Tab-separated table of C-alpha atoms and ligand atoms in Angstrom:
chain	number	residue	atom	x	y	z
D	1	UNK	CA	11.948	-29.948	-6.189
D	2	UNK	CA	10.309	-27.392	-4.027
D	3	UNK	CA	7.133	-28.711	-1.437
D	4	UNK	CA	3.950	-26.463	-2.810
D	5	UNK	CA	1.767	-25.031	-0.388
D	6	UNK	CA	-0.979	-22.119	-0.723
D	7	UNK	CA	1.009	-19.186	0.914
D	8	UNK	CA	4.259	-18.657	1.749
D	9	UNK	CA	4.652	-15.514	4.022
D	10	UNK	CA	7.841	-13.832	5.131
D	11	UNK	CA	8.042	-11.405	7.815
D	12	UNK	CA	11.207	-9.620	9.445
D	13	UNK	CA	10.283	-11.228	12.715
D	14	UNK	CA	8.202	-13.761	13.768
D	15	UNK	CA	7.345	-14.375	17.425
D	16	UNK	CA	5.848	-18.055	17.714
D	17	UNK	CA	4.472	-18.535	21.109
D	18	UNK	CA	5.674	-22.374	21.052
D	19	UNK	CA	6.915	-23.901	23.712
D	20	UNK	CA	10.106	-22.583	24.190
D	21	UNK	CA	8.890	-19.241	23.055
D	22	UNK	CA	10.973	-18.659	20.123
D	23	UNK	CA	11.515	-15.370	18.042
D	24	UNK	CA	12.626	-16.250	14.464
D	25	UNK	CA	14.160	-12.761	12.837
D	26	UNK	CA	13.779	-13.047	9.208
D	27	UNK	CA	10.901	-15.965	9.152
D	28	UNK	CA	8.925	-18.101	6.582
D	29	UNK	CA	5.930	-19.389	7.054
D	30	UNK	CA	4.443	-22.223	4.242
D	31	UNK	CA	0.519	-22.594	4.632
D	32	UNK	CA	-1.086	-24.946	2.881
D	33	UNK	CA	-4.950	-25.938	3.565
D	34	UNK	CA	-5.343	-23.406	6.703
D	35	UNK	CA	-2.542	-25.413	8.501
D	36	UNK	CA	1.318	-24.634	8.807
D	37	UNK	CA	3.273	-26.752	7.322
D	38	UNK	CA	6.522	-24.941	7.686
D	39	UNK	CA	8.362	-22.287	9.843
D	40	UNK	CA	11.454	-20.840	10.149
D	41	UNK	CA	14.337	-18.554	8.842
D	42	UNK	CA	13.717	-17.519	5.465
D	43	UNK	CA	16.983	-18.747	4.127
D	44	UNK	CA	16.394	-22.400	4.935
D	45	UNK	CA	12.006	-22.581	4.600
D	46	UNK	CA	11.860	-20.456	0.966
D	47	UNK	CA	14.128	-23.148	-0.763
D	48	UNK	CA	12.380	-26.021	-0.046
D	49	UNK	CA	8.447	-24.418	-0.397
D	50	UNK	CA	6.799	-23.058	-3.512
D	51	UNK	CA	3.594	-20.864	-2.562
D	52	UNK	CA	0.943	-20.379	-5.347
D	53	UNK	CA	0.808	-16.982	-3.586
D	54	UNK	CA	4.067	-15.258	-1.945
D	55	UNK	CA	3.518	-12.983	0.376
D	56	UNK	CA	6.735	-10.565	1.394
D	57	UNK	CA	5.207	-8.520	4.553
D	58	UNK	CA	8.831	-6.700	4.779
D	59	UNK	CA	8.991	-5.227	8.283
D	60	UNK	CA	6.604	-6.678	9.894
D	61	UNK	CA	6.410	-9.180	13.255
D	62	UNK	CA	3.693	-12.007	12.863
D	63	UNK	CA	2.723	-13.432	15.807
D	64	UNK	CA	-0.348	-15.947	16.750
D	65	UNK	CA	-3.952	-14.157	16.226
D	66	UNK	CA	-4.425	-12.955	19.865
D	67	UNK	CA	-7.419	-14.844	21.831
D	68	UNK	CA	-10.062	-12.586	22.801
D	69	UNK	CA	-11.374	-14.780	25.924
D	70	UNK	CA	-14.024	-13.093	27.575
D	71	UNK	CA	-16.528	-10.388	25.221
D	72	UNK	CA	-20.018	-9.690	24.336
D	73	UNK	CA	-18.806	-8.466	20.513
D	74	UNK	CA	-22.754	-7.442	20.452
D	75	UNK	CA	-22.152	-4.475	22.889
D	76	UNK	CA	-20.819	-1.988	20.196
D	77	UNK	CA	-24.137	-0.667	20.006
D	78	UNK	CA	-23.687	0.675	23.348
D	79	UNK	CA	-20.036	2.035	22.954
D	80	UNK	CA	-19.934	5.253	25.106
D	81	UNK	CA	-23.902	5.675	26.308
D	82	UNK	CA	-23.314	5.616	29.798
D	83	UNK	CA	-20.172	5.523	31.062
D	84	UNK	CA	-19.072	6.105	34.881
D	85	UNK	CA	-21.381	4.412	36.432
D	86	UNK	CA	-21.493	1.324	39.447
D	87	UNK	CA	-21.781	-2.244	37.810
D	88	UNK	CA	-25.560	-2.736	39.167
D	89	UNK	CA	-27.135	0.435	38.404
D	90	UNK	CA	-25.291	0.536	34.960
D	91	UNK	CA	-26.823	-3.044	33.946
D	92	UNK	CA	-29.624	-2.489	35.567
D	93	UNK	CA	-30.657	1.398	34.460
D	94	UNK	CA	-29.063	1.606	30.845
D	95	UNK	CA	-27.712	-2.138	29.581
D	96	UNK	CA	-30.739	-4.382	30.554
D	97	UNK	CA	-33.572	-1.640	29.495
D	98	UNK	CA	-32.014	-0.801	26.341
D	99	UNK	CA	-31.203	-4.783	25.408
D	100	UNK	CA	-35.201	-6.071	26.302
D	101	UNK	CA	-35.782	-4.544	22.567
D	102	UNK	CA	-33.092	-5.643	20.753
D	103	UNK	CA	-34.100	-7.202	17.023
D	104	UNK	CA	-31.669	-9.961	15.572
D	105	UNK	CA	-30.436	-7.302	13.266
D	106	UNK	CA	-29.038	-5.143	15.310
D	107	UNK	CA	-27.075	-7.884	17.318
D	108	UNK	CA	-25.471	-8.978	13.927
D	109	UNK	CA	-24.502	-5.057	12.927
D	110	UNK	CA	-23.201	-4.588	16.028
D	111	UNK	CA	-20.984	-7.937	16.045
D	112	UNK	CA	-19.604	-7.867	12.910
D	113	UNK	CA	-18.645	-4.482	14.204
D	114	UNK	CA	-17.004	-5.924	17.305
D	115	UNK	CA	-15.602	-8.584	15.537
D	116	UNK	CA	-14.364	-5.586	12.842
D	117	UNK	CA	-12.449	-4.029	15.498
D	118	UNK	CA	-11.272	-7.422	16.867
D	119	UNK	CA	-9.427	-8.547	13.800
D	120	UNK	CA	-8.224	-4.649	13.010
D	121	UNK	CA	-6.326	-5.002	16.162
D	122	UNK	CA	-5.102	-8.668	15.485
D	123	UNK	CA	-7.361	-10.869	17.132
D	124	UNK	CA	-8.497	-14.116	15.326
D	125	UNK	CA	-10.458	-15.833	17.962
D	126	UNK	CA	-12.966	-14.970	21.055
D	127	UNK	CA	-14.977	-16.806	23.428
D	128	UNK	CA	-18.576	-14.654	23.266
D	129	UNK	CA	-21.935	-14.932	25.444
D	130	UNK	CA	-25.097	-13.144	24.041
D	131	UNK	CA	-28.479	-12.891	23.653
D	132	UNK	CA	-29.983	-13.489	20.188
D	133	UNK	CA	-26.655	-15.192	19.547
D	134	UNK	CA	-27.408	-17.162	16.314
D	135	UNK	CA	-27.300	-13.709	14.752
D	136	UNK	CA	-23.766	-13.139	16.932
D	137	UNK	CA	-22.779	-16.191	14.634
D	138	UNK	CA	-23.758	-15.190	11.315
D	139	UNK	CA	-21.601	-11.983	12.313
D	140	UNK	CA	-19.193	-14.387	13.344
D	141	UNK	CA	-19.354	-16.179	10.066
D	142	UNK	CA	-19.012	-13.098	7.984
D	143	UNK	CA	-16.335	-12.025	9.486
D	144	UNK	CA	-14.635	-15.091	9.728
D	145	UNK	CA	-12.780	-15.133	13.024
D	146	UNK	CA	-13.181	-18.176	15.455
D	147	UNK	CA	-16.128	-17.758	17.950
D	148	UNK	CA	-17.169	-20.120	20.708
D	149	UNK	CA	-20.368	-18.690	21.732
D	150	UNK	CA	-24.025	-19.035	23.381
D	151	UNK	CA	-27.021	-17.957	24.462
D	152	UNK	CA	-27.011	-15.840	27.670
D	153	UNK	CA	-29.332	-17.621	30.302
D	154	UNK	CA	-31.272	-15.606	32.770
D	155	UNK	CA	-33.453	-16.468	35.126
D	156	UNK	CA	-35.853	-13.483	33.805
D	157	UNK	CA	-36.757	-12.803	30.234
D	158	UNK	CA	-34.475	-11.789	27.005
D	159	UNK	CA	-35.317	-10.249	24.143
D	160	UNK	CA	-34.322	-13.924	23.141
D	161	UNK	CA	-36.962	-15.731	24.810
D	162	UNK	CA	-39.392	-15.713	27.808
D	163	UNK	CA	-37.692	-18.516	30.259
D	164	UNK	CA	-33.731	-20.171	30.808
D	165	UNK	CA	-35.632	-23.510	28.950
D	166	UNK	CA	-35.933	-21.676	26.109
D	167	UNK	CA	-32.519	-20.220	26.413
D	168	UNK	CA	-31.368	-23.481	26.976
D	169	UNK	CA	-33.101	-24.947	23.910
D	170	UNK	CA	-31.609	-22.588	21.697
D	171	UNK	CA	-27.770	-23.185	22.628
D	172	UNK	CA	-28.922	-26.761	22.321
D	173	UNK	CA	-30.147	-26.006	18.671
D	174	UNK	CA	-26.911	-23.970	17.949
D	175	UNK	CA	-24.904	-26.707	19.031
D	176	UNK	CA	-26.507	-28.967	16.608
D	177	UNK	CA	-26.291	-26.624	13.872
D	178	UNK	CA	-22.854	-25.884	14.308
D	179	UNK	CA	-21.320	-29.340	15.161
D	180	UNK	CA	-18.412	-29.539	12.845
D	181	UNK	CA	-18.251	-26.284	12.027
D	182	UNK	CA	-14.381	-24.948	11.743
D	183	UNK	CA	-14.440	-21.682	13.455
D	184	UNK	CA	-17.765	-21.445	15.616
D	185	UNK	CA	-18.795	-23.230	18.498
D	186	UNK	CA	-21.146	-23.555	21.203
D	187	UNK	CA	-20.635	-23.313	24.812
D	188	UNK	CA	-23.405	-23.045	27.784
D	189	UNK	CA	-23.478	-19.548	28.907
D	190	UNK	CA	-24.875	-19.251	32.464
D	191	UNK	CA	-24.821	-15.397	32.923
D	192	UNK	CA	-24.095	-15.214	36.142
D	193	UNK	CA	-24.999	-16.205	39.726
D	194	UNK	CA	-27.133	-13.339	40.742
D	195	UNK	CA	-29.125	-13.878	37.513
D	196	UNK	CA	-29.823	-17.317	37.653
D	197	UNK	CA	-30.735	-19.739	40.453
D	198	UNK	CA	-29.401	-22.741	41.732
D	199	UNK	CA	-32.079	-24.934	38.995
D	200	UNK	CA	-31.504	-23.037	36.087
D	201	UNK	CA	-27.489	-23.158	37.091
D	202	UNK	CA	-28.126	-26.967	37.374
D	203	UNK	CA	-29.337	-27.056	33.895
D	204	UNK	CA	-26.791	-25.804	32.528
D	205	UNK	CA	-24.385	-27.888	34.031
D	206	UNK	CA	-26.471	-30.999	32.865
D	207	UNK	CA	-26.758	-29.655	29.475
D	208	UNK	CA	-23.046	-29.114	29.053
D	209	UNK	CA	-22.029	-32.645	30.639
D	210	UNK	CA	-25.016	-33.839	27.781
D	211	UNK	CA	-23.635	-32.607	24.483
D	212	UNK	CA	-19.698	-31.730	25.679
D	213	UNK	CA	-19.993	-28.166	25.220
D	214	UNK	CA	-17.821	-25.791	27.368
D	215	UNK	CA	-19.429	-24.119	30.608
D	216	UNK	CA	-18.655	-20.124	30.246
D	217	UNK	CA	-20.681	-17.730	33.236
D	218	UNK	CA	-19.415	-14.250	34.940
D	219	UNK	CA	-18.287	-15.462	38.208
D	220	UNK	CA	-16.922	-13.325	41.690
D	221	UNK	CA	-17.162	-10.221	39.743
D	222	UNK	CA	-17.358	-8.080	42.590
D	223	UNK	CA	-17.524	-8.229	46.503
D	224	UNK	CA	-21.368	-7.001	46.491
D	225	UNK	CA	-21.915	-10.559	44.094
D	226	UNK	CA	-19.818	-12.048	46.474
D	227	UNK	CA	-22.566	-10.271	49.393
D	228	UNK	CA	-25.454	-10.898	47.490
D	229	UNK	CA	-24.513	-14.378	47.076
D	230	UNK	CA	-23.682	-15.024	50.753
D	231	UNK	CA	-27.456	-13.669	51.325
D	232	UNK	CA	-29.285	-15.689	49.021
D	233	UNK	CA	-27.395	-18.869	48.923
D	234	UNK	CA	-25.458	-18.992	52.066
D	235	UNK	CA	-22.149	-19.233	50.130
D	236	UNK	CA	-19.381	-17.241	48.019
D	237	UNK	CA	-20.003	-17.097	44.627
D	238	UNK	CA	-17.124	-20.128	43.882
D	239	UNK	CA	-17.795	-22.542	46.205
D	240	UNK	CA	-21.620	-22.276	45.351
D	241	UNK	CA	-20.661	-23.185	41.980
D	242	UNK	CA	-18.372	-25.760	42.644
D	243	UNK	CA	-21.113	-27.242	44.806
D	244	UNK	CA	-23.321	-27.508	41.930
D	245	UNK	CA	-20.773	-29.066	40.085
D	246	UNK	CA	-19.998	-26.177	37.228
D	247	UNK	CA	-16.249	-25.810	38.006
D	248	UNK	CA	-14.745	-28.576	35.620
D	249	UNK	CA	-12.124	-28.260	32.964
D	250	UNK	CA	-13.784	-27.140	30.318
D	251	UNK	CA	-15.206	-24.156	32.437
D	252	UNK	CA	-14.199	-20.704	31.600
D	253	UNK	CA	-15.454	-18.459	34.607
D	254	UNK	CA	-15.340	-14.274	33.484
D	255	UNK	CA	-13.238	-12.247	35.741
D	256	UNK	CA	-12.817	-14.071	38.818
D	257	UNK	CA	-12.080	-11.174	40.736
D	258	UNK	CA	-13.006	-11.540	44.769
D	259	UNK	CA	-11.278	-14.939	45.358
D	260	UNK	CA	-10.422	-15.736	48.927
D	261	UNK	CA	-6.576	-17.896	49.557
D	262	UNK	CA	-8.644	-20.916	49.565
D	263	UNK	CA	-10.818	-20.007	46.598
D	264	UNK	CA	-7.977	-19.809	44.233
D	265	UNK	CA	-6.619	-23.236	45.676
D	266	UNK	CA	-10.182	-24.463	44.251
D	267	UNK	CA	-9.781	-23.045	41.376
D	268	UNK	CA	-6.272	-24.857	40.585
D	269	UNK	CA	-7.842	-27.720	41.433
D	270	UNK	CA	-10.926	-27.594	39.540
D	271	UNK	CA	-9.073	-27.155	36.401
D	272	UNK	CA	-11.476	-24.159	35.033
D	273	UNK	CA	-9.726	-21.210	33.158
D	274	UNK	CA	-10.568	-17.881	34.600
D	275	UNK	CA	-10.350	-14.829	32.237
D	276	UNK	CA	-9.034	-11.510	33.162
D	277	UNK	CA	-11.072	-8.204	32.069
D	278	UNK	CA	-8.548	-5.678	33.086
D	279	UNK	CA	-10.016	-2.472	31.502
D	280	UNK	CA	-14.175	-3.711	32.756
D	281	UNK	CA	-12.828	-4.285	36.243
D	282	UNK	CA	-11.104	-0.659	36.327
D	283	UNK	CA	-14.247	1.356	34.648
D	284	UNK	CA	-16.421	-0.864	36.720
D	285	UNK	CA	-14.163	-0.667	40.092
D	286	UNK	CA	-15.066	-4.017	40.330
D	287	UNK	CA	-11.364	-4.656	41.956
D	288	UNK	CA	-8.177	-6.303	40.848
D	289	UNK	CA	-8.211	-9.835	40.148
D	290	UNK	CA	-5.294	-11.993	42.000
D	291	UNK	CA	-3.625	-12.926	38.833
D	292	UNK	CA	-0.123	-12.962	39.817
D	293	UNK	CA	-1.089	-15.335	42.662
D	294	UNK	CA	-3.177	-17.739	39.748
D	295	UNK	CA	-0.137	-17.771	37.475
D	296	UNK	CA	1.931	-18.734	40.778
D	297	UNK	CA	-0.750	-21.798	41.267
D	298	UNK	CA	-0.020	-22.689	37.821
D	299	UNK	CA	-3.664	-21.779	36.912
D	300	UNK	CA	-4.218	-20.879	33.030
D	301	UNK	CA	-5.371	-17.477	32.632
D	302	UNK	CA	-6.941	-16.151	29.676
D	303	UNK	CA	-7.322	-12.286	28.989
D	304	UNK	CA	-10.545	-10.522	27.650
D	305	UNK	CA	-11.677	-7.510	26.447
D	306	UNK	CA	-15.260	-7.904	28.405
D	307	UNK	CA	-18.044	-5.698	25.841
D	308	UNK	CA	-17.793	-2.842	24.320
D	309	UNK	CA	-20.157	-0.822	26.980
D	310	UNK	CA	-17.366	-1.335	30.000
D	311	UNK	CA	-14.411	-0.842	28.032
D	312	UNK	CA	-14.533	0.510	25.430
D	313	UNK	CA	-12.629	-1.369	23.267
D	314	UNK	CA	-12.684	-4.681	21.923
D	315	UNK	CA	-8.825	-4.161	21.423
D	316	UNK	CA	-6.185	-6.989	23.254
D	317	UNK	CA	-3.175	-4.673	22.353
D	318	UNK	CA	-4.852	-2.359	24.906
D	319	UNK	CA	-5.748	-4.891	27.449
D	320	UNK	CA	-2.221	-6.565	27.294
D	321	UNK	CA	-0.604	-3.134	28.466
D	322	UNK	CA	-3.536	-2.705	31.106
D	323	UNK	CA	-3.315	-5.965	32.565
D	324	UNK	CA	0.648	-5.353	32.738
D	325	UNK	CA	0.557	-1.844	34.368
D	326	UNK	CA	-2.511	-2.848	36.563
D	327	UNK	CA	-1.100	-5.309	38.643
D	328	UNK	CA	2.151	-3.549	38.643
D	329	UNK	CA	0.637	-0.339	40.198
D	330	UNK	CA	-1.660	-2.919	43.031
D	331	UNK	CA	0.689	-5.143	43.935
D	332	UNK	CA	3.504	-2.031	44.328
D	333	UNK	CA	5.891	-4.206	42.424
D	334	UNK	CA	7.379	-3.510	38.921
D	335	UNK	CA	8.321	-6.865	38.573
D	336	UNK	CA	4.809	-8.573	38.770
D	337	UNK	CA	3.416	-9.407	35.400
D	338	UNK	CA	6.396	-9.380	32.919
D	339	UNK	CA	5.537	-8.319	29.605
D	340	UNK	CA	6.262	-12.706	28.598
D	341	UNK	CA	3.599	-13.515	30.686
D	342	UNK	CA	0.811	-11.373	29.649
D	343	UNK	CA	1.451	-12.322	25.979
D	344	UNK	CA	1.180	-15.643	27.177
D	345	UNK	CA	-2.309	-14.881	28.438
D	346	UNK	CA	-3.272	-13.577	25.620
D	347	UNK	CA	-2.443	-16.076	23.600
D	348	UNK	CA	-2.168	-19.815	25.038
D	349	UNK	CA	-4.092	-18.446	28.193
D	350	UNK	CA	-7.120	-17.246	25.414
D	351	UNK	CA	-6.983	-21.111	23.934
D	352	UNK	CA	-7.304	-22.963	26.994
D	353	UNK	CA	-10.358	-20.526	27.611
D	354	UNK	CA	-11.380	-21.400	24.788
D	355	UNK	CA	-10.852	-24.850	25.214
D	356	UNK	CA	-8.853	-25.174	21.841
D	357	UNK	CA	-5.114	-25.967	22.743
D	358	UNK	CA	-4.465	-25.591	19.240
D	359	UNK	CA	-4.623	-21.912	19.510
D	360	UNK	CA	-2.690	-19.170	20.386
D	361	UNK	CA	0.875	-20.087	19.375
D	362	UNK	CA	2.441	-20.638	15.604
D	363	UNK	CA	3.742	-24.261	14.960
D	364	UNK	CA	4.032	-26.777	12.389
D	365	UNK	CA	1.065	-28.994	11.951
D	366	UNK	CA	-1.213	-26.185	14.250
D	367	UNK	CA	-3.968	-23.488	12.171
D	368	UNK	CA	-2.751	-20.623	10.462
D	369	UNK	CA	-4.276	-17.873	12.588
D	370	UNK	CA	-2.141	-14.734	12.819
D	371	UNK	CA	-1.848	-11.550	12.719
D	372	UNK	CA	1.206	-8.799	11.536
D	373	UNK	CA	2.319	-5.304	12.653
D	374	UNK	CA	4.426	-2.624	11.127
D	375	UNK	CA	7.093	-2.254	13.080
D	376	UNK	CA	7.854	0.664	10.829
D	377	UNK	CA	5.156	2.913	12.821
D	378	UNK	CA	7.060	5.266	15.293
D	379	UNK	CA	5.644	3.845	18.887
D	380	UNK	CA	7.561	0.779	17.569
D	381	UNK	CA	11.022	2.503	16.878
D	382	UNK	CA	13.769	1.018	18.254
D	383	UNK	CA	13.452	-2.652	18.210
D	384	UNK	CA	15.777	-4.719	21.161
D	385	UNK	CA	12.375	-6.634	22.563
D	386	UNK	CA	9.840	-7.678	20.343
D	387	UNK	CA	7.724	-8.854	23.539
D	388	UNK	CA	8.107	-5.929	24.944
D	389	UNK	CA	6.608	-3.522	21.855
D	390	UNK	CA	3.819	-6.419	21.880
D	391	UNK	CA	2.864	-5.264	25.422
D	392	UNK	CA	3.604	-1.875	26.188
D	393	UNK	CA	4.113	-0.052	22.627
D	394	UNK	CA	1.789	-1.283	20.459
D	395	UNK	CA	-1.841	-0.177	20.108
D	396	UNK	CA	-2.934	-2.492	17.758
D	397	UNK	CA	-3.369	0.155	15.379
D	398	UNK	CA	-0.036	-1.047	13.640
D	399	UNK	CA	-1.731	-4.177	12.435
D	400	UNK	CA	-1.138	-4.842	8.599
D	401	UNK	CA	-2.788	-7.802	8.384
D	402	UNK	CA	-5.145	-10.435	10.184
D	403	UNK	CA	-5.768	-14.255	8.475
D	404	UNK	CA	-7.660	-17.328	10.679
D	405	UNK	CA	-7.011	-21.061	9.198
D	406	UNK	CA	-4.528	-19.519	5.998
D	407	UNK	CA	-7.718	-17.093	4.933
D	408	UNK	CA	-6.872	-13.240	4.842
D	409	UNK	CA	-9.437	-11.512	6.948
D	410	UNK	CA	-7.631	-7.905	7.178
D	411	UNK	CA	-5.394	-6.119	5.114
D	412	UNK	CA	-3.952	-3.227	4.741
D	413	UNK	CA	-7.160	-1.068	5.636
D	414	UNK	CA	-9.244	-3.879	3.939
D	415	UNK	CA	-11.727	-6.091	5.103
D	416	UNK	CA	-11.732	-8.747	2.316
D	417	UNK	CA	-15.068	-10.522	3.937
D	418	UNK	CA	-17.309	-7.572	3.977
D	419	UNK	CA	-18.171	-4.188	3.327
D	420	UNK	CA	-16.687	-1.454	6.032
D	421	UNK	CA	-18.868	1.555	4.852
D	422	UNK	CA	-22.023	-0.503	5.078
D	423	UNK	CA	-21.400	-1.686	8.348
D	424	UNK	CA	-20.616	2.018	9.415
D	425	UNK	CA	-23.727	3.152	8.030
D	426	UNK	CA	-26.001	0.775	9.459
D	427	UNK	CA	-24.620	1.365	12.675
D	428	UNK	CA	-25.650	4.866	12.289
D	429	UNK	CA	-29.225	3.479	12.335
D	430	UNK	CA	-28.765	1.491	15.124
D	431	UNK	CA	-27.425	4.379	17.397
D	432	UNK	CA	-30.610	6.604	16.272
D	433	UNK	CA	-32.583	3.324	17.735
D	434	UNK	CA	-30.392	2.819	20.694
D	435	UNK	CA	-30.957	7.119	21.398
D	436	UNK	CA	-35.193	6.428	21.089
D	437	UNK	CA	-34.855	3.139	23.234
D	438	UNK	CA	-32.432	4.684	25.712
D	439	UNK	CA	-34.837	8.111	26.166
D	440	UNK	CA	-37.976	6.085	26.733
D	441	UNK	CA	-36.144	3.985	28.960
Z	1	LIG	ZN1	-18.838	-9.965	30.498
C-alpha cells in the first residue's frame, strides 16, 4: 500500500541544493502538510506515494524557492522615478521626500506588488526593512511568501512615527503579534549608521538580545559612509558596530561593500551574514563588494535584490547572473564566482540571512518552498548544466510555478492568492500620487 501525502509533483529535473548538491533528472517530490516527505527519481518515489493531487510539471527543473535576502518590496512605487543619480542626493532629493507622506495603503499596494514580482520570478522568501511595515506584512500575508521584516529606525522622523522609540515600539508590537506565525517574522531593522546614532543603535541591539529577534541594518555601503563615519564617530562603519555590540550571529548587515583585510576577518569572526546587492551597488556606484574573498573566509553570503528604486527589479534570476559577471569583470578573472556558488548564495546563503537554516535547499523532512521553470523556453535550449541555465540563461521569466510550505502561490500566469488586475490598477493610483508628491517635492 502506497504512503498518501497532499501532492506529489514530478518534474524532468530537480536540482536540490542539499548537501552534496544533487541534481535528480526525472524527480518526485511527495508533500504532505507543507513538508517533504519524499524525493527522488520518479521510478522509485511514485510507487510507494499516493498524492490526493498529482501534479506532472513535464519539462520543468524545480529547484528551492530562491531567498531574496536584502529588499524593501515597498519601493515599487518608486520603480523608475529617478534613476542615475549618487546614493545621497537620490535618498535624500527624491526617496526620503516622496516616503515622509506615505499612507499604510500605499506601502501594502506596492508590496504585494514587490512580492508579485518576487514569486513570478521564483522567489519564496525575503528578508525586508520598511517603514509602515505592519502593512508590508499584510502584503506579505496575502501573498503568502516568507517575510522576516521590521520597522526601519531613524534617528529623524517616518511617516511611521515621530522618534526611533516609537519605531522601536512598533517592531516590538509586531514581534508579539507575529510570534508563531509560519511565514513572517520580525527582525530589528537599524537603517543604517549615518541615520542613527550610537543610542538609538544601542537600542536596537538591546531590543534584539530582549525578544531574540534578528539584527538586519545597511552597513559599509559606500566609502563616503565609510568617511562620514570616520568624522562623526571616529571609526569605520564595522568596527563601530562591532563596538556596540550589533555584529552577532543572527546579524544580517546589507551590502557590506568597503571592508578593509581586517574588516572581513571581523566579519568571519563575528558570525553575521552579509548580503550582496549586486545590481544597487552598480546603479548606485557604490563599489564592488569583496565577495570572492568572504566565500574564501568561509563567511555565508546571502544575495539581494535591494528595492525596487536602485534596481529595478525585485528579480534573483537577474541578480544571480549580475553577481556572477560582476565580480568576474573586477577581479579580471573568469574563474571567480562559478555559477555553483552564486546559486548557493541565493539559496542557503538567503537562509542563513534569514536566519532560517531550513531554507533554501529541497530535502526530506525540510518546507516545501519551490519554485519551477520551463526549460522548454528557447534561452534554455540545450540542456548539459542545469546550474549553469539557473545563472546565466534564465530570466526568471520561465517560471511555471511558485509554492511556499506545499501551498501554490504562482501558476501558470496565475496568482491563486490575489487579484493581478486589481493590484495593477491600484498601482496606477499610487503613481498619480507618487507624480503630485514627487512635483511638490
Ligand atoms: Zn537596502
Amino acid at each position: 500500500m502506497p504512503s498518501s501525502c497532499d501532492l506529489l509533483l514530478h518534474a524532468a529535473c530537480v536540482v536540490t541544493q542539499n548537501t552534496e548538491r544533487a541534481t535528480i533528472e526525472n524527480g518526485t517530490l511527495a508533500i504532505d502538510k507543507g513538508v517533504i516527505v519524499a524525493l527522488g527519481p520518479r521510478p522509485d518515489i511514485a510507487p510507494l506515494w499516493q498524492g490526493a493531487r498529482e501534479l506532472d510539471l513535464g519539462n520543468m527543473l524545480v529547484l528551492p524557492g530562491l531567498v531574496n535576502a536584502h529588499t524593501h518590496a515597498a519601493m515599487t512605487f518608486l520603480r523608475g522615478l529617478a534613476d542615475d543619480l549618487p546614493l545621497m542626493d537620490w535618498l535624500a532629493e527624491h526617496i526620503f521626500p516622496v516616503e515622509q507622506h506615505l499612507t499604510p495603503e500605499i506601502v501594502e499596494w506596492s508590496s504585494l506588488l514587490g512580492y508579485a514580482e518576487m514569486l513570478r520570478t521564483g522567489a519564496t522568501a525575503c528578508m525586508d526593512m520598511y517603514i509602515i511595515e505592519e502593512a508590508v506584512f499584510r502584503a506579505a500575508d496575502t501573498a503568502g511568501l516568507r517575510c522576516c521584516g521590521g520597522e526601519a529606525v531613524f534617528a529623524f522622523p517616518s511617516a511611521s512615527g515621530p522618534t526611533p522609540e516609537h519605531a522601536l515600539e512598533l517592531t516590538r508590537e509586531l514581534a508579539q503579534r507575529y510570534r508563531g506565525h509560519p511565514r513572517i517574522s520580525v527582525a530589528v531593522n537599524p537603517h543604517s549608521v549615518y541615520t542613527t546614532t550610537p543610542e538609538i543603535l544601542g537600542r536596537c541591539r538591546d531590543l534584539a538580545e530582549e525578544c531574540g529577534l534578528p539584527l538586519h541594518i545597511h552597513l559599509a555601503e559606500t566609502a563616503s559612509e565609510t568617511a562620514q563615519c570616520l568624522a562623526r564617530r571616529g571609526k569605520r562603519p564595522l568596527p563601530y558596530c562591532r563596538d556596540l555590540g550589533l555584529l552577532t550571529p543572527n546579524t544580517t548587515l546589507a551590502h557590506a561593500v568597503d571592508l578593509t583585510d581586517e574588516e572581513l576577518d571581523i566579519l568571519a569572526e563575528s558570525g553575521a551574514t552579509p548580503v550582496h546587492n549586486p545590481s544597487s551597488n552598480m546603479k548606485l556606484a557604490s563599489g564592488v563588494a569583496r565577495i570572492p574573498e568572504m566565500l574564501r573566509r568561509n563567511i555565508p553570503v546571502g544575495l539581494g535584490t535591494d528595492g525596487a528604486a536602485s534596481n529595478n527589479r525585485l528579480n534573483m534570476f537577474t541578480e544571480m547572473g549580475r553577481a556572477a559577471l560582476l565580480h568576474k569583470l573586477s577581479g579580471n578573472d573568469p574563474t571567480t564566482l562559478p555559477a555553483a556558488l552564486v546559486l548557493d548564495m541565493a539559496t542557503l546563503g538567503g537562509a542563513a540571512a534569514l536566519h532560517r537554516p531550513g531554507l533554501g535547499s529541497l530535502t526530506v523532512g525540510g518546507p516545501a518552498d519551490l519554485t519551477a521553470l520551463d526549460l522548454s523556453a528557447p534561452n534554455l535550449q540545450p540542456l548539459y548544466a542545469p546550474v549553469s541555465h539557473l545563472v546565466y540563461a534564465a530570466t526568471g521569466m520561465e517560471v511555471g510555478l511558485t509554492m511556499v510550505e506545499g501551498e501554490i502561490l504562482y501558476h501558470d500566469g496565475v496568482f491563486t492568492r490575489f487579484d493581478y488586475s486589481a493590484l495593477c490598477a491600484a498601482m496606477r493610483d499610487v503613481r498619480d500620487w507618487v507624480r503630485r508628491k514627487a512635483e511638490r517635492g
